[in-house]
Each structure stands twice: as structure tokens, then as C-alpha cells.
Amino acid sequence: MKEISSLLGYRESIRVVDATLRDGGLCNDFHFTDQFAKDLYAANCASGVDYMELGYKASKKLFDVEKFGKWKFCDDEAIVSVLGECTEKKVKLAAMADVGRCDYKEDIHEKANSPLDLIRVACYVHQIPGAIDMIEDAKKKGYEVSCNIMAISTAQEGDIRVALDMIGQSPVDAIYIVDSFGSIYPEQMQRICSLYREYADKYSKKLGIHAHNNQQLAFANTIEACGDGVDWLDATYNGMGRGAGNCAMENLLGFLHNPKYNVYPVLQFIEKHMTKLKKDGVQWGYDLQYLITGLLNQHPRTAIAFTADKREDYAEFYNEMLAQE
């Protein structure tokens, strides 16, 4: 019986993480206005969201600063200039650091000198040693740290077990289940949660879920994981995120029964900002091309290119993807 089966209570240990600026930034190269970021922070405060992920700590040696907006790099100075000192700390601030794409020893400063609270290390299964080095570095600097193991739908269970055991022995606070390709079904998610729970319990770690919506299952997989004891739940406003997007914040807060969460400020923000983004041509959300890559457990980059090319030959695209199997 799932922990959430009564549907009338709530779990105090749940933490909601807003990833709109970070995952949503992949849709517009992080070119959000400062007012968008300020209003998003205010909406998160008002809605009871626990963490706000601002973007990436990307390497300026690898990525062109002129091409991307400030949230691609999340400089401490930029965070303070836009959001102020965030002295109220109603919402903790986070940034993602990708293994191999972050100059973490220089760009992630001591927590005492940074507005950030949480560093979210992201890696693939084969990058675990690098992830552990980043986790240890961030922990020594005073941060909370999570680890997002990406694209697990393409990894062997044996490899995942080894990765979880290695990560479990690190000082990480939370380990994330990441459905990068939006290919996982809820019944699979239940088994994955059980696998991750073995190592979370063994090493006293929290678990998180970051779901993509290629098959319109991001919300379903998130509440499935929640029912299986996963505490850290990622969502984005209006589901904004790479390709098909993510679990929608309005869905998630509407589902959770903790009175600290309030969906109304989320709806206000969507009305003011998200509808305008779509009118301005920023694209995200479920569509057939993303369904196809999700069905075939493939990276959505081909579907993103399909969208950019304004193609509508979905059946031919399906055949092209089959040829890559």
C-alpha cells in the first residue's frame, strides 16, 4: 500500500523543487527577463515551493556568454542583482552543475559567500567518479547537494546498482531518479523507486524525481514516485522544459494536500508570464514528435530538430527513428 494512498493526509518530508528557469531555459537559451525571474521567485514564495533552481553553473570556457542568458551561468553576483540578497529565504536557491561542463572548483564559491543553498550535480552512469568529486567539493563548501543520474532508461540495472552504491557512499543529500527521455511508465517507475530505495535506506539518503512529459506521464510518474516514498519532487510552471517539458507545477501543487502549498500564485504567474512566452514563440510541451522519441526511448534532440524545422510528417519521422534503433 502506497504511503499516499489515503489521499487525505500529507507527508511533512515532501520538498517541491521549481525547475522552471533551469529546464525552461533550455527552450529559449535562458533569455528570461529579470522581471520574469523576480516574479517567479515571488510566486514560489507565495505558493510554498521549497527550492527554486535558477539555472546551470556552466563553464564559460565551453559556452558562449554572448549566446546565452545569465541563468546559463548563475553567477552569484547576477543572482544577487536580480533577486536581491533573498534574506527572507522563504525559498532556497539551487543551481545545476553538469559533470564535464562546469568549472566547479572556481565557479562554485563557498556557501558562506553565495546566495545558493543547493548544488544539483548532474551526470550519466559512466560519469559517477566525476560526480562524486563534485559532490565532495560542494559539500566541503557548505552546500546541500543532490545528484541527478540522467538517462537511466538506457542503463543496465547492474550499472545503476553500482552507481547508486558509489553515490550512496558520498556525502550527497538526495539522489534523483531522472526520466530524461520521458520513456518510463508508472509501473516501471514503481520498480525503479524500489531499486533506488534499497540504496537510499542503506546510506540514509533522500530520493528525488525529475520527469519529462514525452508520453504525457510526467505528472503520473511524479505522483507514483511520491507514493513510493520519494520526497523531492521537481516541477515547472506550465510544464515548461526541454522538448515535451516536465511535470507541471500546477498539477503537482493541486495534488499535494499539505496546506503550506497554494496553487493560486502559480496560476497568476502562468497567466502573466507563461502565456506571453508561448505567444512570443517559445516552444515546449507534448507533441507527436516527442511522443515518438519517448516511445522509442531515444534522446529528444531529433524531435527538437523536427520542431525547429516545422515538419509535420510524423509518420515519416517515426520511420526515421525506427531506422536508428
CSV table of C-alpha atoms in Angstrom, one decimal:
chain,number,residue,atom,x,y,z
A,1,MET,CA,0.0,0.0,0.0
A,2,LYS,CA,1.4,3.4,-1.0
A,3,GLU,CA,2.2,5.9,1.6
A,4,ILE,CA,0.0,8.5,-0.1
A,5,SER,CA,-2.9,6.1,-0.6
A,6,SER,CA,-5.3,7.8,1.8
A,7,LEU,CA,-5.1,11.0,-0.4
A,8,LEU,CA,-6.3,12.9,2.6
A,9,GLY,CA,-3.1,13.4,4.5
A,10,TYR,CA,0.4,14.7,3.6
A,11,ARG,CA,4.0,13.8,4.3
A,12,GLU,CA,6.0,16.5,6.1
A,13,SER,CA,9.2,15.3,4.4
A,14,ILE,CA,8.0,16.3,0.9
A,15,ARG,CA,10.0,19.1,-0.8
A,16,VAL,CA,8.9,20.7,-4.1
A,17,VAL,CA,11.6,22.0,-6.4
A,18,ASP,CA,10.8,24.5,-9.1
A,19,ALA,CA,13.0,23.9,-12.2
A,20,THR,CA,11.3,26.5,-14.5
A,21,LEU,CA,14.3,28.8,-15.0
A,22,ARG,CA,16.7,25.9,-15.5
A,23,ASP,CA,14.8,23.3,-17.6
A,24,GLY,CA,12.7,26.0,-19.1
A,25,GLY,CA,15.8,27.9,-20.0
A,26,LEU,CA,16.7,25.1,-22.5
A,27,CYS,CA,13.7,26.3,-24.6
A,28,ASN,CA,15.0,29.9,-25.0
A,29,ASP,CA,18.7,29.8,-24.3
A,30,PHE,CA,17.9,31.3,-20.8
A,31,HIS,CA,16.8,34.6,-22.2
A,32,PHE,CA,14.3,35.4,-19.4
A,33,THR,CA,13.7,39.0,-18.4
A,34,ASP,CA,14.8,40.0,-14.9
A,35,GLN,CA,11.2,40.7,-14.1
A,36,PHE,CA,10.3,37.1,-15.0
A,37,ALA,CA,12.8,35.8,-12.5
A,38,LYS,CA,11.7,38.2,-9.8
A,39,ASP,CA,8.0,37.3,-10.3
A,40,LEU,CA,8.8,33.6,-10.4
A,41,TYR,CA,10.7,33.9,-7.1
A,42,ALA,CA,7.8,35.8,-5.6
A,43,ALA,CA,5.3,33.2,-6.9
A,44,ASN,CA,7.4,30.4,-5.4
A,45,CYS,CA,7.4,32.2,-2.0
A,46,ALA,CA,3.7,32.7,-2.1
A,47,SER,CA,2.9,29.1,-3.3
A,48,GLY,CA,5.1,27.4,-0.6
A,49,VAL,CA,7.6,25.9,-3.0
A,50,ASP,CA,10.7,24.8,-1.1
A,51,TYR,CA,13.5,25.2,-3.7
A,52,MET,CA,13.9,27.3,-6.8
A,53,GLU,CA,16.5,26.1,-9.3
A,54,LEU,CA,17.9,29.2,-11.1
A,55,GLY,CA,19.8,27.5,-13.9
A,56,TYR,CA,23.2,26.0,-14.6
A,57,LYS,CA,26.7,26.7,-13.3
A,58,ALA,CA,28.0,26.2,-16.9
A,59,SER,CA,31.6,26.7,-17.9
A,60,LYS,CA,32.3,30.0,-19.7
A,61,LYS,CA,35.2,28.2,-21.4
A,62,LEU,CA,32.8,25.8,-23.1
A,63,PHE,CA,29.7,28.0,-23.6
A,64,ASP,CA,29.5,31.4,-25.3
A,65,VAL,CA,28.4,34.0,-22.8
A,66,GLU,CA,27.0,36.2,-25.6
A,67,LYS,CA,24.7,33.5,-26.8
A,68,PHE,CA,23.0,32.6,-23.5
A,69,GLY,CA,21.2,34.4,-20.8
A,70,LYS,CA,22.6,34.9,-17.3
A,71,TRP,CA,20.9,31.8,-15.9
A,72,LYS,CA,23.1,29.5,-18.0
A,73,PHE,CA,25.9,30.5,-15.7
A,74,CYS,CA,24.2,31.6,-12.4
A,75,ASP,CA,27.0,33.9,-11.3
A,76,ASP,CA,26.5,34.8,-7.6
A,77,GLU,CA,26.6,38.5,-8.5
A,78,ALA,CA,23.9,38.1,-11.1
A,79,ILE,CA,21.7,36.2,-8.7
A,80,VAL,CA,22.0,39.0,-6.0
A,81,SER,CA,21.5,41.7,-8.6
A,82,VAL,CA,18.2,40.2,-9.8
A,83,LEU,CA,16.8,38.7,-6.6
A,84,GLY,CA,18.5,40.8,-4.0
A,85,GLU,CA,20.0,39.1,-1.0
A,86,CYS,CA,17.0,36.8,-0.7
A,87,THR,CA,17.2,37.5,3.0
A,88,GLU,CA,13.8,36.1,3.8
A,89,LYS,CA,14.8,32.7,2.5
A,90,LYS,CA,11.3,31.5,2.1
A,91,VAL,CA,12.6,29.6,-0.9
A,92,LYS,CA,16.0,28.0,-1.0
A,93,LEU,CA,18.0,28.7,-4.2
A,94,ALA,CA,19.7,26.0,-6.3
A,95,ALA,CA,21.8,25.6,-9.4
A,96,MET,CA,22.7,22.6,-11.5
A,97,ALA,CA,26.3,21.6,-12.3
A,98,ASP,CA,26.8,19.1,-15.1
A,99,VAL,CA,29.8,16.8,-14.9
A,100,GLY,CA,32.3,17.8,-17.6
A,101,ARG,CA,30.5,21.2,-18.3
A,102,CYS,CA,31.3,23.1,-15.1
A,103,ASP,CA,34.4,24.7,-13.7
A,104,TYR,CA,33.1,23.9,-10.3
A,105,LYS,CA,36.3,24.4,-8.3
A,106,GLU,CA,36.4,28.1,-9.4
A,107,ASP,CA,32.8,29.0,-10.2
A,108,ILE,CA,31.1,27.4,-7.2
A,109,HIS,CA,32.1,29.6,-4.3
A,110,GLU,CA,32.0,28.9,-0.6
A,111,LYS,CA,28.4,28.7,0.6
A,112,ALA,CA,29.1,31.5,3.1
A,113,ASN,CA,29.8,33.8,0.2
A,114,SER,CA,27.0,32.7,-2.1
A,115,PRO,CA,23.2,33.1,-2.3
A,116,LEU,CA,22.8,29.5,-3.3
A,117,ASP,CA,21.8,26.8,-0.9
A,118,LEU,CA,21.7,23.6,-3.1
A,119,ILE,CA,24.1,22.3,-5.8
A,120,ARG,CA,22.4,19.8,-8.1
A,121,VAL,CA,25.1,17.6,-9.7
A,122,ALA,CA,24.0,16.0,-13.0
A,123,CYS,CA,25.8,13.1,-14.6
A,124,TYR,CA,25.4,9.9,-16.6
A,125,VAL,CA,26.1,6.5,-15.2
A,126,HIS,CA,29.6,6.4,-16.7
A,127,GLN,CA,30.4,9.7,-15.1
A,128,ILE,CA,29.9,8.7,-11.4
A,129,PRO,CA,33.6,9.3,-10.3
A,130,GLY,CA,33.4,12.8,-11.6
A,131,ALA,CA,30.1,13.4,-10.0
A,132,ILE,CA,31.5,12.2,-6.6
A,133,ASP,CA,34.3,14.7,-6.9
A,134,MET,CA,31.8,17.5,-7.5
A,135,ILE,CA,29.6,16.3,-4.7
A,136,GLU,CA,32.5,16.3,-2.2
A,137,ASP,CA,33.7,19.7,-3.4
A,138,ALA,CA,30.2,21.3,-2.9
A,139,LYS,CA,29.7,19.6,0.5
A,140,LYS,CA,33.1,20.9,1.7
A,141,LYS,CA,32.0,24.4,0.6
A,142,GLY,CA,28.9,24.1,2.8
A,143,TYR,CA,26.1,23.3,0.4
A,144,GLU,CA,23.2,20.9,0.3
A,145,VAL,CA,23.9,18.5,-2.6
A,146,SER,CA,21.8,16.3,-4.8
A,147,CYS,CA,22.8,14.0,-7.7
A,148,ASN,CA,20.7,13.6,-10.8
A,149,ILE,CA,21.7,10.4,-12.6
A,150,MET,CA,20.4,11.0,-16.1
A,151,ALA,CA,19.0,8.8,-18.9
A,152,ILE,CA,18.5,5.8,-16.6
A,153,SER,CA,16.1,4.3,-19.0
A,154,THR,CA,19.1,3.4,-21.3
A,155,ALA,CA,21.3,2.0,-18.5
A,156,GLN,CA,21.6,-1.6,-17.3
A,157,GLU,CA,20.3,-2.4,-13.8
A,158,GLY,CA,23.7,-3.7,-12.8
A,159,ASP,CA,25.3,-0.5,-13.7
A,160,ILE,CA,22.7,1.5,-11.9
A,161,ARG,CA,23.2,-0.5,-8.8
A,162,VAL,CA,27.0,0.1,-8.9
A,163,ALA,CA,26.3,3.8,-9.4
A,164,LEU,CA,23.9,4.0,-6.6
A,165,ASP,CA,26.2,2.3,-4.2
A,166,MET,CA,29.1,4.6,-5.1
A,167,ILE,CA,26.9,7.7,-4.8
A,168,GLY,CA,25.4,6.4,-1.6
A,169,GLN,CA,28.8,6.4,0.0
A,170,SER,CA,29.4,10.0,-0.9
A,171,PRO,CA,28.1,12.9,1.3
A,172,VAL,CA,25.2,13.6,-1.1
A,173,ASP,CA,21.9,14.5,0.5
A,174,ALA,CA,19.5,13.4,-2.2
A,175,ILE,CA,19.7,11.0,-5.2
A,176,TYR,CA,17.4,11.7,-8.1
A,177,ILE,CA,15.5,9.4,-10.4
A,178,VAL,CA,15.6,11.1,-13.8
A,179,ASP,CA,13.4,10.1,-16.8
A,180,SER,CA,15.4,12.1,-19.3
A,181,PHE,CA,13.7,10.7,-22.4
A,182,GLY,CA,10.1,10.6,-21.0
A,183,SER,CA,10.0,6.9,-21.8
A,184,ILE,CA,9.2,5.4,-18.3
A,185,TYR,CA,5.7,4.2,-17.4
A,186,PRO,CA,4.3,4.3,-13.9
A,187,GLU,CA,4.5,0.6,-13.3
A,188,GLN,CA,8.2,0.8,-14.2
A,189,MET,CA,8.7,3.8,-12.0
A,190,GLN,CA,7.4,1.8,-9.1
A,191,ARG,CA,10.1,-0.8,-9.6
A,192,ILE,CA,12.8,1.9,-10.1
A,193,CYS,CA,11.8,3.5,-6.9
A,194,SER,CA,12.1,0.2,-5.1
A,195,LEU,CA,15.6,-0.2,-6.5
A,196,TYR,CA,16.7,3.3,-5.5
A,197,ARG,CA,15.1,2.9,-2.1
A,198,GLU,CA,17.4,0.0,-1.3
A,199,TYR,CA,20.4,2.3,-1.5
A,200,ALA,CA,18.7,5.4,-0.1
A,201,ASP,CA,17.8,3.4,3.0
A,202,LYS,CA,21.2,1.7,3.2
A,203,TYR,CA,23.0,5.1,3.2
A,204,SER,CA,20.3,7.3,4.7
A,205,LYS,CA,19.7,9.5,1.6
A,206,LYS,CA,16.7,11.2,0.4
A,207,LEU,CA,15.2,10.4,-3.1
A,208,GLY,CA,14.0,12.8,-5.8
A,209,ILE,CA,12.2,12.6,-9.1
A,210,HIS,CA,12.6,14.6,-12.3
A,211,ALA,CA,10.2,13.6,-15.0
A,212,HIS,CA,9.8,14.5,-18.7
A,213,ASN,CA,6.4,14.6,-20.4
A,214,ASN,CA,7.1,12.9,-23.8
A,215,GLN,CA,4.3,10.4,-23.2
A,216,GLN,CA,2.2,12.7,-21.0
A,217,LEU,CA,3.3,10.8,-18.0
A,218,ALA,CA,5.5,13.3,-16.1
A,219,PHE,CA,2.8,14.1,-13.5
A,220,ALA,CA,1.7,10.5,-13.3
A,221,ASN,CA,5.3,9.3,-12.7
A,222,THR,CA,5.9,12.1,-10.2
A,223,ILE,CA,2.9,11.2,-8.0
A,224,GLU,CA,3.8,7.5,-8.5
A,225,ALA,CA,7.2,8.2,-7.1
A,226,CYS,CA,5.7,10.3,-4.3
A,227,GLY,CA,3.6,7.4,-3.3
A,228,ASP,CA,6.6,5.1,-3.3
A,229,GLY,CA,8.4,7.3,-0.7
A,230,VAL,CA,10.3,9.8,-3.0
A,231,ASP,CA,10.4,13.1,-1.2
A,232,TRP,CA,12.0,15.7,-3.5
A,233,LEU,CA,9.6,16.4,-6.4
A,234,ASP,CA,10.6,18.5,-9.4
A,235,ALA,CA,8.1,20.5,-11.4
A,236,THR,CA,8.0,23.6,-13.7
A,237,TYR,CA,5.3,26.3,-14.2
A,238,ASN,CA,3.0,25.2,-17.1
A,239,GLY,CA,5.3,22.3,-17.5
A,240,MET,CA,8.0,24.4,-19.3
A,241,GLY,CA,11.1,22.4,-20.1
A,242,ARG,CA,13.2,20.9,-22.8
A,243,GLY,CA,11.2,19.4,-25.6
A,244,ALA,CA,8.0,17.9,-24.1
A,245,GLY,CA,8.6,19.6,-20.8
A,246,ASN,CA,8.2,18.4,-17.3
A,247,CYS,CA,5.7,17.7,-14.5
A,248,ALA,CA,3.5,20.9,-14.3
A,249,MET,CA,3.7,22.7,-11.0
A,250,GLU,CA,0.0,23.5,-11.1
A,251,ASN,CA,-0.7,19.8,-11.4
A,252,LEU,CA,1.6,18.9,-8.5
A,253,LEU,CA,0.5,21.5,-6.1
A,254,GLY,CA,-3.1,20.7,-6.9
A,255,PHE,CA,-2.4,17.1,-5.9
A,256,LEU,CA,-0.4,17.6,-2.7
A,257,HIS,CA,-2.5,18.1,0.4
A,258,ASN,CA,-0.1,19.9,2.6
A,259,PRO,CA,-1.8,23.3,3.4
A,260,LYS,CA,1.6,25.0,3.0
A,261,TYR,CA,1.2,24.7,-0.8
A,262,ASN,CA,-1.1,27.1,-2.7
A,263,VAL,CA,-1.7,26.7,-6.4
A,264,TYR,CA,-3.3,30.2,-6.8
A,265,PRO,CA,0.0,32.2,-7.1
A,266,VAL,CA,1.2,29.6,-9.7
A,267,LEU,CA,-1.9,30.3,-11.8
A,268,GLN,CA,-1.4,34.0,-11.5
A,269,PHE,CA,2.2,33.7,-12.7
A,270,ILE,CA,1.2,31.5,-15.7
A,271,GLU,CA,-1.4,34.0,-16.7
A,272,LYS,CA,1.1,36.9,-16.6
A,273,HIS,CA,4.2,35.3,-18.0
A,274,MET,CA,3.9,31.8,-19.5
A,275,THR,CA,1.1,32.6,-21.9
A,276,LYS,CA,3.2,35.5,-23.2
A,277,LEU,CA,6.2,33.3,-23.7
A,278,LYS,CA,4.2,31.0,-25.9
A,279,LYS,CA,2.7,33.9,-27.8
A,280,ASP,CA,6.3,35.1,-28.4
A,281,GLY,CA,7.1,31.8,-30.0
A,282,VAL,CA,8.9,29.9,-27.2
A,283,GLN,CA,8.0,26.3,-27.7
A,284,TRP,CA,7.6,23.4,-25.3
A,285,GLY,CA,5.1,20.7,-24.3
A,286,TYR,CA,3.7,17.4,-25.5
A,287,ASP,CA,3.5,16.8,-29.3
A,288,LEU,CA,3.7,13.7,-31.5
A,289,GLN,CA,7.4,14.0,-32.3
A,290,TYR,CA,8.2,13.9,-28.6
A,291,LEU,CA,5.8,11.0,-28.1
A,292,ILE,CA,7.8,9.1,-30.8
A,293,THR,CA,11.2,9.6,-29.2
A,294,GLY,CA,9.6,8.7,-25.8
A,295,LEU,CA,8.1,5.5,-27.1
A,296,LEU,CA,11.4,4.5,-28.7
A,297,ASN,CA,13.4,5.6,-25.6
A,298,GLN,CA,15.6,8.0,-27.6
A,299,HIS,CA,17.0,11.4,-26.8
A,300,PRO,CA,14.6,14.2,-27.8
A,301,ARG,CA,17.2,16.1,-29.8
A,302,THR,CA,15.8,14.7,-33.0
A,303,ALA,CA,12.3,15.7,-32.1
A,304,ILE,CA,13.6,19.2,-31.1
A,305,ALA,CA,15.1,19.5,-34.6
A,306,PHE,CA,11.9,18.2,-36.1
A,307,THR,CA,10.1,21.0,-34.3
A,308,ALA,CA,12.6,23.7,-35.3
A,309,ASP,CA,12.2,22.6,-39.0
A,310,LYS,CA,8.4,23.0,-38.7
A,311,ARG,CA,8.0,19.5,-40.0
A,312,GLU,CA,4.6,17.8,-39.8
A,313,ASP,CA,5.4,14.4,-41.4
A,314,TYR,CA,5.1,12.4,-38.2
A,315,ALA,CA,4.8,9.0,-39.8
A,316,GLU,CA,8.0,9.5,-41.7
A,317,PHE,CA,9.7,10.8,-38.6
A,318,TYR,CA,8.6,7.6,-36.9
A,319,ASN,CA,10.2,5.5,-39.6
A,320,GLU,CA,13.4,7.6,-39.4
A,321,MET,CA,13.6,6.9,-35.6
A,322,LEU,CA,13.0,3.2,-36.2
A,323,ALA,CA,15.9,3.1,-38.5
A,324,GLN,CA,18.1,4.4,-35.7
A,325,GLU,CA,17.1,1.5,-33.4
